Each structure stands twice: as C-alpha cells, then as structure tokens.
Backbone as JSON Lines, residues from 0, in Angstrom:
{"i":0,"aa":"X","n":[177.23,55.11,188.65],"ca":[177.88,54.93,189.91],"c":[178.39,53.5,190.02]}
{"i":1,"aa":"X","n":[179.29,53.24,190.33],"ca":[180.27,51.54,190.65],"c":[179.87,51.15,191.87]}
{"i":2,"aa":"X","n":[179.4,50.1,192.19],"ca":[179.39,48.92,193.25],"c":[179.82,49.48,194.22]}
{"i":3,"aa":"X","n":[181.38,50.09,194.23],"ca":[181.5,50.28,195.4],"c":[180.87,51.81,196.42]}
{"i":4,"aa":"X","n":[180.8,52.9,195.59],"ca":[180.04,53.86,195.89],"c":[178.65,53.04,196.33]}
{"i":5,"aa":"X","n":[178.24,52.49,195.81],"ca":[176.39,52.17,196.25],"c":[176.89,51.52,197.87]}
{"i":6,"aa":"X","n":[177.49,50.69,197.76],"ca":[177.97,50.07,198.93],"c":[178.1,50.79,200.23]}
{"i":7,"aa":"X","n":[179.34,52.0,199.73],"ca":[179.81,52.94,201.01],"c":[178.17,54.03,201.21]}
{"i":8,"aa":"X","n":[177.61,54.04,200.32],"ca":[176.41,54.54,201.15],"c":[175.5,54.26,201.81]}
{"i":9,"aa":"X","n":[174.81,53.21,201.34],"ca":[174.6,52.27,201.74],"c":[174.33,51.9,203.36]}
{"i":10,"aa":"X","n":[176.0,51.82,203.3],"ca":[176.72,51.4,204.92],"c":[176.84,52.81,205.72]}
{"i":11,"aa":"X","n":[176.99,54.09,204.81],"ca":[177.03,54.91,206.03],"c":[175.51,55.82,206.25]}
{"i":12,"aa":"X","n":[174.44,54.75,205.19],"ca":[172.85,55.7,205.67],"c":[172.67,54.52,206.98]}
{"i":13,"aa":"X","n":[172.88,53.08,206.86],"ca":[172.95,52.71,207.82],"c":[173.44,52.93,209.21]}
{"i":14,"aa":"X","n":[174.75,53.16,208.87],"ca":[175.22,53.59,210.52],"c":[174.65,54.93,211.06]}
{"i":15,"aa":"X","n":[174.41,55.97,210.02],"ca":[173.54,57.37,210.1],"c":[172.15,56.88,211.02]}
{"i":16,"aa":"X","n":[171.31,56.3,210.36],"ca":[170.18,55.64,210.81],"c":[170.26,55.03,212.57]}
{"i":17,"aa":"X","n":[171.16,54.15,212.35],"ca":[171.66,53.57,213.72],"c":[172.01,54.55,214.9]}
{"i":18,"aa":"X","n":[172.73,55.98,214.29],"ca":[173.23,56.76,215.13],"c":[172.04,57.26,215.8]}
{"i":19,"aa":"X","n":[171.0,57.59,214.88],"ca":[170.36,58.83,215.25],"c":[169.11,58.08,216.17]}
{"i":20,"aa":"X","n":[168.82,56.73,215.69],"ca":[167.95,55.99,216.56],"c":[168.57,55.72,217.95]}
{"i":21,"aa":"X","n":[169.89,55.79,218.49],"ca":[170.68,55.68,219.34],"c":[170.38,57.05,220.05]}
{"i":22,"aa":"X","n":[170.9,57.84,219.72],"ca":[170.88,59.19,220.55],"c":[169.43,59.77,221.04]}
{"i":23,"aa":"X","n":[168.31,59.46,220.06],"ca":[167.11,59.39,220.38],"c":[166.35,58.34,221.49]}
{"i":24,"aa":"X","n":[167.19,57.3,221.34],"ca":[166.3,56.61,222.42],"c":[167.16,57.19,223.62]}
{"i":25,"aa":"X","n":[167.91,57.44,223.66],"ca":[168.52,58.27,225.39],"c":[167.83,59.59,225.69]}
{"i":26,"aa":"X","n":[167.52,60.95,224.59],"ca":[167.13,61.28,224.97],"c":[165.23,61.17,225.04]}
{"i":27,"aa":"X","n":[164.75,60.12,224.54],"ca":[163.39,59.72,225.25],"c":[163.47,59.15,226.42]}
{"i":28,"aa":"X","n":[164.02,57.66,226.36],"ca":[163.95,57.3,228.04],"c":[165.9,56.95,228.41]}
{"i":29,"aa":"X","n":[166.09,58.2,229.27],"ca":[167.67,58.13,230.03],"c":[167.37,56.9,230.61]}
{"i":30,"aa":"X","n":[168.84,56.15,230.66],"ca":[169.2,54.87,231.29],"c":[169.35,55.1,232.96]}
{"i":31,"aa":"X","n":[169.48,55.95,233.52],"ca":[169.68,56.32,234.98],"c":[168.43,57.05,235.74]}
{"i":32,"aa":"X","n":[167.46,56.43,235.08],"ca":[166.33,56.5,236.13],"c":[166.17,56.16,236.88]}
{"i":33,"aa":"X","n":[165.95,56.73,238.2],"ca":[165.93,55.83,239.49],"c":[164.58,55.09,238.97]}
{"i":34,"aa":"X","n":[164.79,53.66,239.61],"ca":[163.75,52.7,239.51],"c":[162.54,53.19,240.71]}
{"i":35,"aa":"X","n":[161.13,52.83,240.23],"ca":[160.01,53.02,241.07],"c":[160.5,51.93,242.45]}
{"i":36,"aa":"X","n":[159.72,52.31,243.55],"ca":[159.61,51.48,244.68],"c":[158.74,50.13,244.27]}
{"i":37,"aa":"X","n":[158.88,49.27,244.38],"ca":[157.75,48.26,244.09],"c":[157.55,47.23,245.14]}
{"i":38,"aa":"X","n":[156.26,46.48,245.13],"ca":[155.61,45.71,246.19],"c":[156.71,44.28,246.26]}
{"i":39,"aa":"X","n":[157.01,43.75,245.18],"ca":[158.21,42.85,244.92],"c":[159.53,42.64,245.02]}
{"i":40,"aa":"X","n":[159.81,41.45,245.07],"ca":[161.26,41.29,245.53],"c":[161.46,41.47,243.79]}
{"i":41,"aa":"X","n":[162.89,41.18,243.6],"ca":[163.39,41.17,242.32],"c":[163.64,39.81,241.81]}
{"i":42,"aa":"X","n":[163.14,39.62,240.77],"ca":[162.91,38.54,240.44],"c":[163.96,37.36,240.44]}
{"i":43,"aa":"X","n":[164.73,37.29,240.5],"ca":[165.99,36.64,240.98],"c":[166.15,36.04,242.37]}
{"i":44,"aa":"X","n":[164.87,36.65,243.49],"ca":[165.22,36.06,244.53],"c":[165.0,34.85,244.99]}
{"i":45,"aa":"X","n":[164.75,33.98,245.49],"ca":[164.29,32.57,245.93],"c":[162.86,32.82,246.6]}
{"i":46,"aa":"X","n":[162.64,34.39,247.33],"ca":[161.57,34.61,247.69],"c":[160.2,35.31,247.11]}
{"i":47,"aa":"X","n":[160.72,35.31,245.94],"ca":[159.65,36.12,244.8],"c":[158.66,35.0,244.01]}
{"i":48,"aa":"X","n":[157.4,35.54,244.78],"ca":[156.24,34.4,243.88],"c":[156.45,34.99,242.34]}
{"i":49,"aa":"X","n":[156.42,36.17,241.72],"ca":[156.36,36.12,240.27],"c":[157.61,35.21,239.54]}
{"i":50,"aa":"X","n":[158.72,35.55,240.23],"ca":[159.74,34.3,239.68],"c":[159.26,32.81,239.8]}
{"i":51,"aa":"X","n":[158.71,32.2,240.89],"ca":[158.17,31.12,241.23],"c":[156.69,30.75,240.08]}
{"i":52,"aa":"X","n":[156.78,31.58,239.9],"ca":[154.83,31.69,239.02],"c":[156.15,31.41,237.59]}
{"i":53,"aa":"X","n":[157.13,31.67,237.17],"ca":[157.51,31.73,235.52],"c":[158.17,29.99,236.0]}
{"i":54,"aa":"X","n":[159.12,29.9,236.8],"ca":[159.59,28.73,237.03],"c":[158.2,27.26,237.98]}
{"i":55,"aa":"X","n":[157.35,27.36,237.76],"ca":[156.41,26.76,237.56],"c":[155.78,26.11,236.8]}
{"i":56,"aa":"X","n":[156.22,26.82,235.88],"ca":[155.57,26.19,234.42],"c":[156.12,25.21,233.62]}
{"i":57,"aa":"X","n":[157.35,24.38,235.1],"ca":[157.86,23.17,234.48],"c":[157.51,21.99,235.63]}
{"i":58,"aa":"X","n":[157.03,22.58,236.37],"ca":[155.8,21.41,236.89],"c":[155.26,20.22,236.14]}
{"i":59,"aa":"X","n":[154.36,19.34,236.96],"ca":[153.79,17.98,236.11],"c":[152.35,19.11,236.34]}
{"i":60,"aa":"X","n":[151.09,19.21,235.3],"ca":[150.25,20.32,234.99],"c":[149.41,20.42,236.44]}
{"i":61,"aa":"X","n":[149.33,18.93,236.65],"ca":[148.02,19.0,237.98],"c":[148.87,19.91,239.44]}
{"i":62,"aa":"X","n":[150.23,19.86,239.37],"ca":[151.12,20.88,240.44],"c":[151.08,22.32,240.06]}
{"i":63,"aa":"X","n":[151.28,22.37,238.7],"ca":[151.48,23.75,238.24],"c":[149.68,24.32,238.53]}
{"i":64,"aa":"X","n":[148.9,23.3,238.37],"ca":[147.02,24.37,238.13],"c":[147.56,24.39,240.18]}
{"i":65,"aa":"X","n":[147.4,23.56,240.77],"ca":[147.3,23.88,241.71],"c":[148.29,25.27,242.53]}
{"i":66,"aa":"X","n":[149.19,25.34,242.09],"ca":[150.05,26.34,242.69],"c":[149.54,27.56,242.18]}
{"i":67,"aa":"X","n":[149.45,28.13,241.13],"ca":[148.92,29.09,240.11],"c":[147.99,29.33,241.06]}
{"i":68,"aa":"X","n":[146.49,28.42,241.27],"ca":[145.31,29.0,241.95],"c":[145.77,29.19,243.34]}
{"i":69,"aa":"X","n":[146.75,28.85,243.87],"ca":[147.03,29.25,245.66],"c":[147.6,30.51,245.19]}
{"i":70,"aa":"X","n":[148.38,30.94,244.67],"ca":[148.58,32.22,244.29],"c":[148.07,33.31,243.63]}
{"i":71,"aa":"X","n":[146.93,32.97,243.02],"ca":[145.73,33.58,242.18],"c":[144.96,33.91,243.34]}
{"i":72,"aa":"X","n":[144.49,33.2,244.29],"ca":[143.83,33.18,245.45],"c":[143.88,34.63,245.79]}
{"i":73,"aa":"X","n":[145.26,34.89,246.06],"ca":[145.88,35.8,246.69],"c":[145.86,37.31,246.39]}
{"i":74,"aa":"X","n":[145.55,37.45,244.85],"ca":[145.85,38.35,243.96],"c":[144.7,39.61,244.44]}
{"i":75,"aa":"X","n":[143.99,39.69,245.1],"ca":[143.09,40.84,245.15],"c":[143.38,41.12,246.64]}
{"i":76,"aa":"X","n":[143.87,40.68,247.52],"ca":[144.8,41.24,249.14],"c":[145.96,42.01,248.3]}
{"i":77,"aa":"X","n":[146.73,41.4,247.19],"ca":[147.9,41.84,247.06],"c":[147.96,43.49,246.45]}
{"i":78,"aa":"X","n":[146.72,42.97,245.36],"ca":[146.46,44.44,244.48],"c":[146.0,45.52,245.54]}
{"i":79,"aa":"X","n":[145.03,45.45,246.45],"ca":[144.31,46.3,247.66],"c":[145.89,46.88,248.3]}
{"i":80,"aa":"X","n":[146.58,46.12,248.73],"ca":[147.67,46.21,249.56],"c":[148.78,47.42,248.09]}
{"i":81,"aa":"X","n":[149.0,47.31,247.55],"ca":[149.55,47.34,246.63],"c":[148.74,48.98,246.21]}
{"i":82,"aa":"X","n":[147.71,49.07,246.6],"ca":[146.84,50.42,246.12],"c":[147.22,50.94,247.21]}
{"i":83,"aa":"X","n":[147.08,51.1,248.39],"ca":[147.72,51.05,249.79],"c":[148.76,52.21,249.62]}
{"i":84,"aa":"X","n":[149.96,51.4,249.44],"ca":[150.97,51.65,249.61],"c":[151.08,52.61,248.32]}
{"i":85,"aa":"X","n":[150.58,53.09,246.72],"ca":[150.78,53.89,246.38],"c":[150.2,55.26,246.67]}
{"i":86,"aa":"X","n":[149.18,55.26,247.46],"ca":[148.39,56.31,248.07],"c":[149.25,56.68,248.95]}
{"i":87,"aa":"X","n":[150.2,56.2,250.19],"ca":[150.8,56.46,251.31],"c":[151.95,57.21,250.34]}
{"i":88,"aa":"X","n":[152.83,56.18,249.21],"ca":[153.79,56.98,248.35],"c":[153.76,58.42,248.04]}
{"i":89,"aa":"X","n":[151.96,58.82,247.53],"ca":[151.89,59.88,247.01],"c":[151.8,60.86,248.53]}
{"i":90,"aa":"X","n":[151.04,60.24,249.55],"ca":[150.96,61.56,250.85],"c":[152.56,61.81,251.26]}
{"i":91,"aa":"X","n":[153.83,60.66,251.02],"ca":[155.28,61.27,251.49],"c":[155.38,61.7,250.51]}
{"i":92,"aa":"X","n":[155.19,61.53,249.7],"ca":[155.91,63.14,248.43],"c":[155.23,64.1,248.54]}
{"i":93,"aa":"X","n":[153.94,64.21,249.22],"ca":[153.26,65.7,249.02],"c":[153.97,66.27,250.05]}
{"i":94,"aa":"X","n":[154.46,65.32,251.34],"ca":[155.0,66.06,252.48],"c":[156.13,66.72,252.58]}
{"i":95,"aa":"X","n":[157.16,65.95,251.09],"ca":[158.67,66.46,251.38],"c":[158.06,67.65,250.32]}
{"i":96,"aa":"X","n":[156.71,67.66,249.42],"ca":[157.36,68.64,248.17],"c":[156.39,69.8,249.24]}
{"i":97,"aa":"X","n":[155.84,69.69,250.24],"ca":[155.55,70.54,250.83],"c":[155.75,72.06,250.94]}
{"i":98,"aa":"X","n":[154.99,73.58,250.77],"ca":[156.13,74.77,250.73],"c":[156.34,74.67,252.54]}
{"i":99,"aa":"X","n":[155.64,74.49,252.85],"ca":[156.29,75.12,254.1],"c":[156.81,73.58,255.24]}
{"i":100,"aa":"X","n":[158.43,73.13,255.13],"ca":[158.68,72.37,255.72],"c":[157.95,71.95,257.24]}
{"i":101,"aa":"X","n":[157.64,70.68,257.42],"ca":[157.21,69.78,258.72],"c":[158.07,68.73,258.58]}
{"i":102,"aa":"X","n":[158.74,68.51,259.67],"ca":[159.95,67.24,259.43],"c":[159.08,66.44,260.2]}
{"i":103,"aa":"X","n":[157.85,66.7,261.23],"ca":[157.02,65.62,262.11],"c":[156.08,64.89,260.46]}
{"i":104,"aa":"X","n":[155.33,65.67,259.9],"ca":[154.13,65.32,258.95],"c":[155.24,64.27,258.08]}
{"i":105,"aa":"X","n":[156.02,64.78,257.77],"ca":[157.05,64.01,256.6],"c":[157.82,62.31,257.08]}
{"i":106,"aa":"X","n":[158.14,62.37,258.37],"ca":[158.2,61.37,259.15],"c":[157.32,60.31,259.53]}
{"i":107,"aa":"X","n":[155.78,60.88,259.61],"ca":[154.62,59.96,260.26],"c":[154.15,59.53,258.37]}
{"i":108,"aa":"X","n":[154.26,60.13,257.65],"ca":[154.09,59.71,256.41],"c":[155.01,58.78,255.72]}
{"i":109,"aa":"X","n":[156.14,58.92,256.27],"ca":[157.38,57.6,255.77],"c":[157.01,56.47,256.55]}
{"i":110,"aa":"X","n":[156.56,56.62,258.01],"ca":[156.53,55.69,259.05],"c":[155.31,54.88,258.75]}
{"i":111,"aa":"X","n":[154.12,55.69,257.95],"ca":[153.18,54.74,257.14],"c":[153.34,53.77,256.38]}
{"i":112,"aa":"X","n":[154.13,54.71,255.02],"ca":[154.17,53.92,253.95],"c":[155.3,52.58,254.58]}
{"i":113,"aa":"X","n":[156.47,52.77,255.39],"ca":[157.12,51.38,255.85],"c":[156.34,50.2,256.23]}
{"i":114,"aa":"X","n":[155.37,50.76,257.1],"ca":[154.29,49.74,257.63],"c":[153.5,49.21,257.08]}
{"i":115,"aa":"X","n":[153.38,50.04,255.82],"ca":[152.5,49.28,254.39],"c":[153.24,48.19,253.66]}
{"i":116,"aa":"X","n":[154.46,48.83,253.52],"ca":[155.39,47.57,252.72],"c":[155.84,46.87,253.43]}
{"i":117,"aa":"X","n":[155.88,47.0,254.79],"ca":[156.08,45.47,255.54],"c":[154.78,44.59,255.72]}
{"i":118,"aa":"X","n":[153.22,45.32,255.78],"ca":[152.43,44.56,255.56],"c":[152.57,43.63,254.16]}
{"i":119,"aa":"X","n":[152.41,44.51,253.0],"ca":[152.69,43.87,251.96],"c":[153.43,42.74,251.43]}
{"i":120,"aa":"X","n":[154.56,42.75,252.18],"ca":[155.72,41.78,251.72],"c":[155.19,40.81,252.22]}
{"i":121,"aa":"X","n":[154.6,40.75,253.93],"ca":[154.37,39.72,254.32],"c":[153.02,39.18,254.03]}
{"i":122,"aa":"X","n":[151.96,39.68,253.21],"ca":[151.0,39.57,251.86],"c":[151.52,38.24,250.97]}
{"i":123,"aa":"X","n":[152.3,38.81,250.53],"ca":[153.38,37.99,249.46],"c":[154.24,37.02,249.87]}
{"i":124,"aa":"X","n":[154.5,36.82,251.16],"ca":[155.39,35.97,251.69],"c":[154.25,34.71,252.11]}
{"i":125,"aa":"X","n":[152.71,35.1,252.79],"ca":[151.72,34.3,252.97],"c":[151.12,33.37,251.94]}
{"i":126,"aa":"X","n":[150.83,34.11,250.78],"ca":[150.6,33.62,249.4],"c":[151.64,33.02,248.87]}
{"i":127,"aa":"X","n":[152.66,32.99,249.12],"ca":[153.62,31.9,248.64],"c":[153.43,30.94,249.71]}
{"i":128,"aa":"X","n":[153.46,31.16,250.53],"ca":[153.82,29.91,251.37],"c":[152.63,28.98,251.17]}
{"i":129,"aa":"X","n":[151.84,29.25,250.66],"ca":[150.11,29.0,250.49],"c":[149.93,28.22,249.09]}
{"i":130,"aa":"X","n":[151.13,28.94,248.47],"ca":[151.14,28.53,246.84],"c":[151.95,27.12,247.3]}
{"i":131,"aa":"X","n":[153.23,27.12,247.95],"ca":[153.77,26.43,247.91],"c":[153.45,24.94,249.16]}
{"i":132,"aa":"X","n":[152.6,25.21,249.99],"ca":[152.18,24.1,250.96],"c":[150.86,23.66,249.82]}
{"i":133,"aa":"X","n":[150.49,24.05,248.33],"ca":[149.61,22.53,247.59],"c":[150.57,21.73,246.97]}
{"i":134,"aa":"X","n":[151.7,21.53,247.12],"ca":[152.43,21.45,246.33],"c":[152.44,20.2,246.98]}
{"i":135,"aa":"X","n":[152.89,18.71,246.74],"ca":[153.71,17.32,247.02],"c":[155.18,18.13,246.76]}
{"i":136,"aa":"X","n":[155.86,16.96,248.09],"ca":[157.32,17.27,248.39],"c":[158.17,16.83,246.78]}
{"i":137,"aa":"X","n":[158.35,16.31,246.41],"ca":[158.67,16.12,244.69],"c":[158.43,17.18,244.32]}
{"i":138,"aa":"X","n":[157.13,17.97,243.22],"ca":[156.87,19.38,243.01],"c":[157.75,20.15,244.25]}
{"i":139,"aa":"X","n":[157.74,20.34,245.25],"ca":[158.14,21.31,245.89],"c":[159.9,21.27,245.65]}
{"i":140,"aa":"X","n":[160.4,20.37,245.65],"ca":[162.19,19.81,245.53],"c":[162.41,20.08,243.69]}
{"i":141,"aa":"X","n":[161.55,20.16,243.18],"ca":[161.8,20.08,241.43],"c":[162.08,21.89,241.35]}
{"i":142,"aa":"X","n":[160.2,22.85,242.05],"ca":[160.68,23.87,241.75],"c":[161.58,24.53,242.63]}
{"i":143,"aa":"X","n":[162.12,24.37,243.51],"ca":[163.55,24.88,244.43],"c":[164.6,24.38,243.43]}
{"i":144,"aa":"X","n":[164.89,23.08,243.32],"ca":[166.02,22.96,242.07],"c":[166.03,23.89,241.05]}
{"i":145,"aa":"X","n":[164.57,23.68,240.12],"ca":[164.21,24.6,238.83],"c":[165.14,26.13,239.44]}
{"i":146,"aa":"X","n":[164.95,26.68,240.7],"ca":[165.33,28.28,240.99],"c":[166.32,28.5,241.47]}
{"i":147,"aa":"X","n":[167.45,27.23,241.7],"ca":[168.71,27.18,242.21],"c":[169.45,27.33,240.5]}
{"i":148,"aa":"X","n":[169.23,26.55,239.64],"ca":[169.44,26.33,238.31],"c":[169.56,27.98,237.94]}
{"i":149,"aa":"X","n":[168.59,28.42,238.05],"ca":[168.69,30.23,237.22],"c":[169.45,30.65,238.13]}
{"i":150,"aa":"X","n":[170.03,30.27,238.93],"ca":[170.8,31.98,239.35],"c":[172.44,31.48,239.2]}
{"i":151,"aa":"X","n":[172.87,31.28,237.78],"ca":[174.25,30.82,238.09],"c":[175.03,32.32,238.43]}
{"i":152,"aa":"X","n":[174.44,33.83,237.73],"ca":[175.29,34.97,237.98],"c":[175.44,34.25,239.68]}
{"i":153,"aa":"X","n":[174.59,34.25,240.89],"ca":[174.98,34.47,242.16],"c":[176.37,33.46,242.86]}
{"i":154,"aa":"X","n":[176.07,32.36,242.03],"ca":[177.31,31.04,242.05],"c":[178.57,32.14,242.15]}
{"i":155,"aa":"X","n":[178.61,32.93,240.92],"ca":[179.75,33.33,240.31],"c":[180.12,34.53,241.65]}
{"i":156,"aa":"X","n":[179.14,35.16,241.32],"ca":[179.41,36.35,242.5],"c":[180.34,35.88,243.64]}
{"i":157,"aa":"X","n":[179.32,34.96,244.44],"ca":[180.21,33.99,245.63],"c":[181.69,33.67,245.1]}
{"i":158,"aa":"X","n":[181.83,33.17,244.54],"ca":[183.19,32.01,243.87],"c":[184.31,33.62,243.97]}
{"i":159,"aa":"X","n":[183.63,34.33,242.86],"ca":[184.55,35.77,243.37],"c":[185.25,36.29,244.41]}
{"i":160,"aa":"X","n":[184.1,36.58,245.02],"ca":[184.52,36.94,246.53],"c":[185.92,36.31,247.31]}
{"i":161,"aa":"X","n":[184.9,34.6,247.16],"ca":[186.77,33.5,247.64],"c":[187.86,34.24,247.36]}
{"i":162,"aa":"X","n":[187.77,34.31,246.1],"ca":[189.87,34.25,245.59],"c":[190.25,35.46,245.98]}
C-alpha cells in the first residue's frame, strides 16, 4: 500500500471515530435540557457568593481566610434551606403529575416552594453581605474591580444595544 492510501485512511477512521463519538454524545446527554431550578444566581452576577468565593482567591491571604470563613459560616443554613426547597420541588410536581387535577393543592404548593426560594436567596444574600463586611475597604474595592473585570460579554451586550 503507498503513503498515500495509509494516509486517506487514516484520516477517514478518524473523522469516522469523531462522527460517531459526536452523534453519541447527543444522543446520551441532548443539549436542550431544560436546566434544574437552583438556589443560585448564575455565576456571572455581581450578586453570587460562589462567583465571589472563585474571584477571591486574588485577595492578600489574611482577606481571602477571612471572607471564605464568613461564608463557610453560612454553609449549613444554606444546605438546610437548599434541602427545603427540593422537598417543596418534589410536593409541586407530585401536584401537577397528580391523576386527579386540584388547581387549589397545585397553587399552595408553588406558593411554598416561592417562599422557600425567596427565603433562600435572602440566605445567600445575608452570607455575603457577612462575607463581605470582614473584608477592609481596599479588599472590598479590589474584589468588586476583580468582578467588574470578568464580565466584559455584559460591556459588549450594553455597547450593542446603543448603536
């Protein structure tokens, strides 16, 4: 066989390979899954301690231990809260997958779980503010800069909009 035969096979067990690992990972996990509900903002926001917990870690160390433990503090209200609200999740789905429709049961079960995730958020909104009052005004102005810095997509977004 010549060089170039070894070659063209070669290249098309590769792209074969490539194909079939392609079509397989869609049908294991489809790209259009609705996303789960979660206790968190998305990490991108200015108000999300887990973003604040990764952009932290350019702190001077004695700011970063201290912020970490105001937010560590926090971590077993959040998880409780967080168990909470997936128990309430599972009683509104038992209500809509219900056989015999109640639009009252299905309602007082949404009207829970809301009241859970507004407890929650404001869980998470306390513990930051908690994380962020050990902080000296310096640490506090470094990591607000540090989280203005990551979001150039939102710069762009804005600037869009203008023209």
């Amino acid at each position: 066989m010549g060089k170039g035969i070894t070659i063209a096979l070669i290249a098309s067990l590769a792209l074969n390979v490539f194909a079939v690992g392609f079509i397989m990972g869609r049908i294991i996990t489809p790209s259009h899954q609705p996303l789960a509900p979660t206790l968190e903002a998305p990490l991108h926001r200015m108000d999300n301690p887990r973003g604040f917990m990764r952009r932290a870690k350019d702190l001077p160390p004695e700011s970063r231990t201290a912020f970490r433990h105001a937010i560590r503090a926090n971590i077993p209200q959040l998880r409780a809260q967080r168990e909470e609200i997936h128990t309430l999740q599972r009683a509104y789905h038992n209500a809509l997958r219900a056989e015999e429709w109640d639009r009252a049961a299905a309602e007082a079960a949404l009207s829970e779980l809301q009241d859970a995730r507004d407890r929650g958020r404001s869980l998470i909104d306390e513990a930051f503010l908690d994380a962020i009052e050990s902080l000296d005004g310096q640490a506090r102005a470094q990591l607000l800069h540090r989280a203005e810095e990551n979001r150039p997509h939102h710069r762009k977004r804005k600037h869009r909009k203008k023209e």
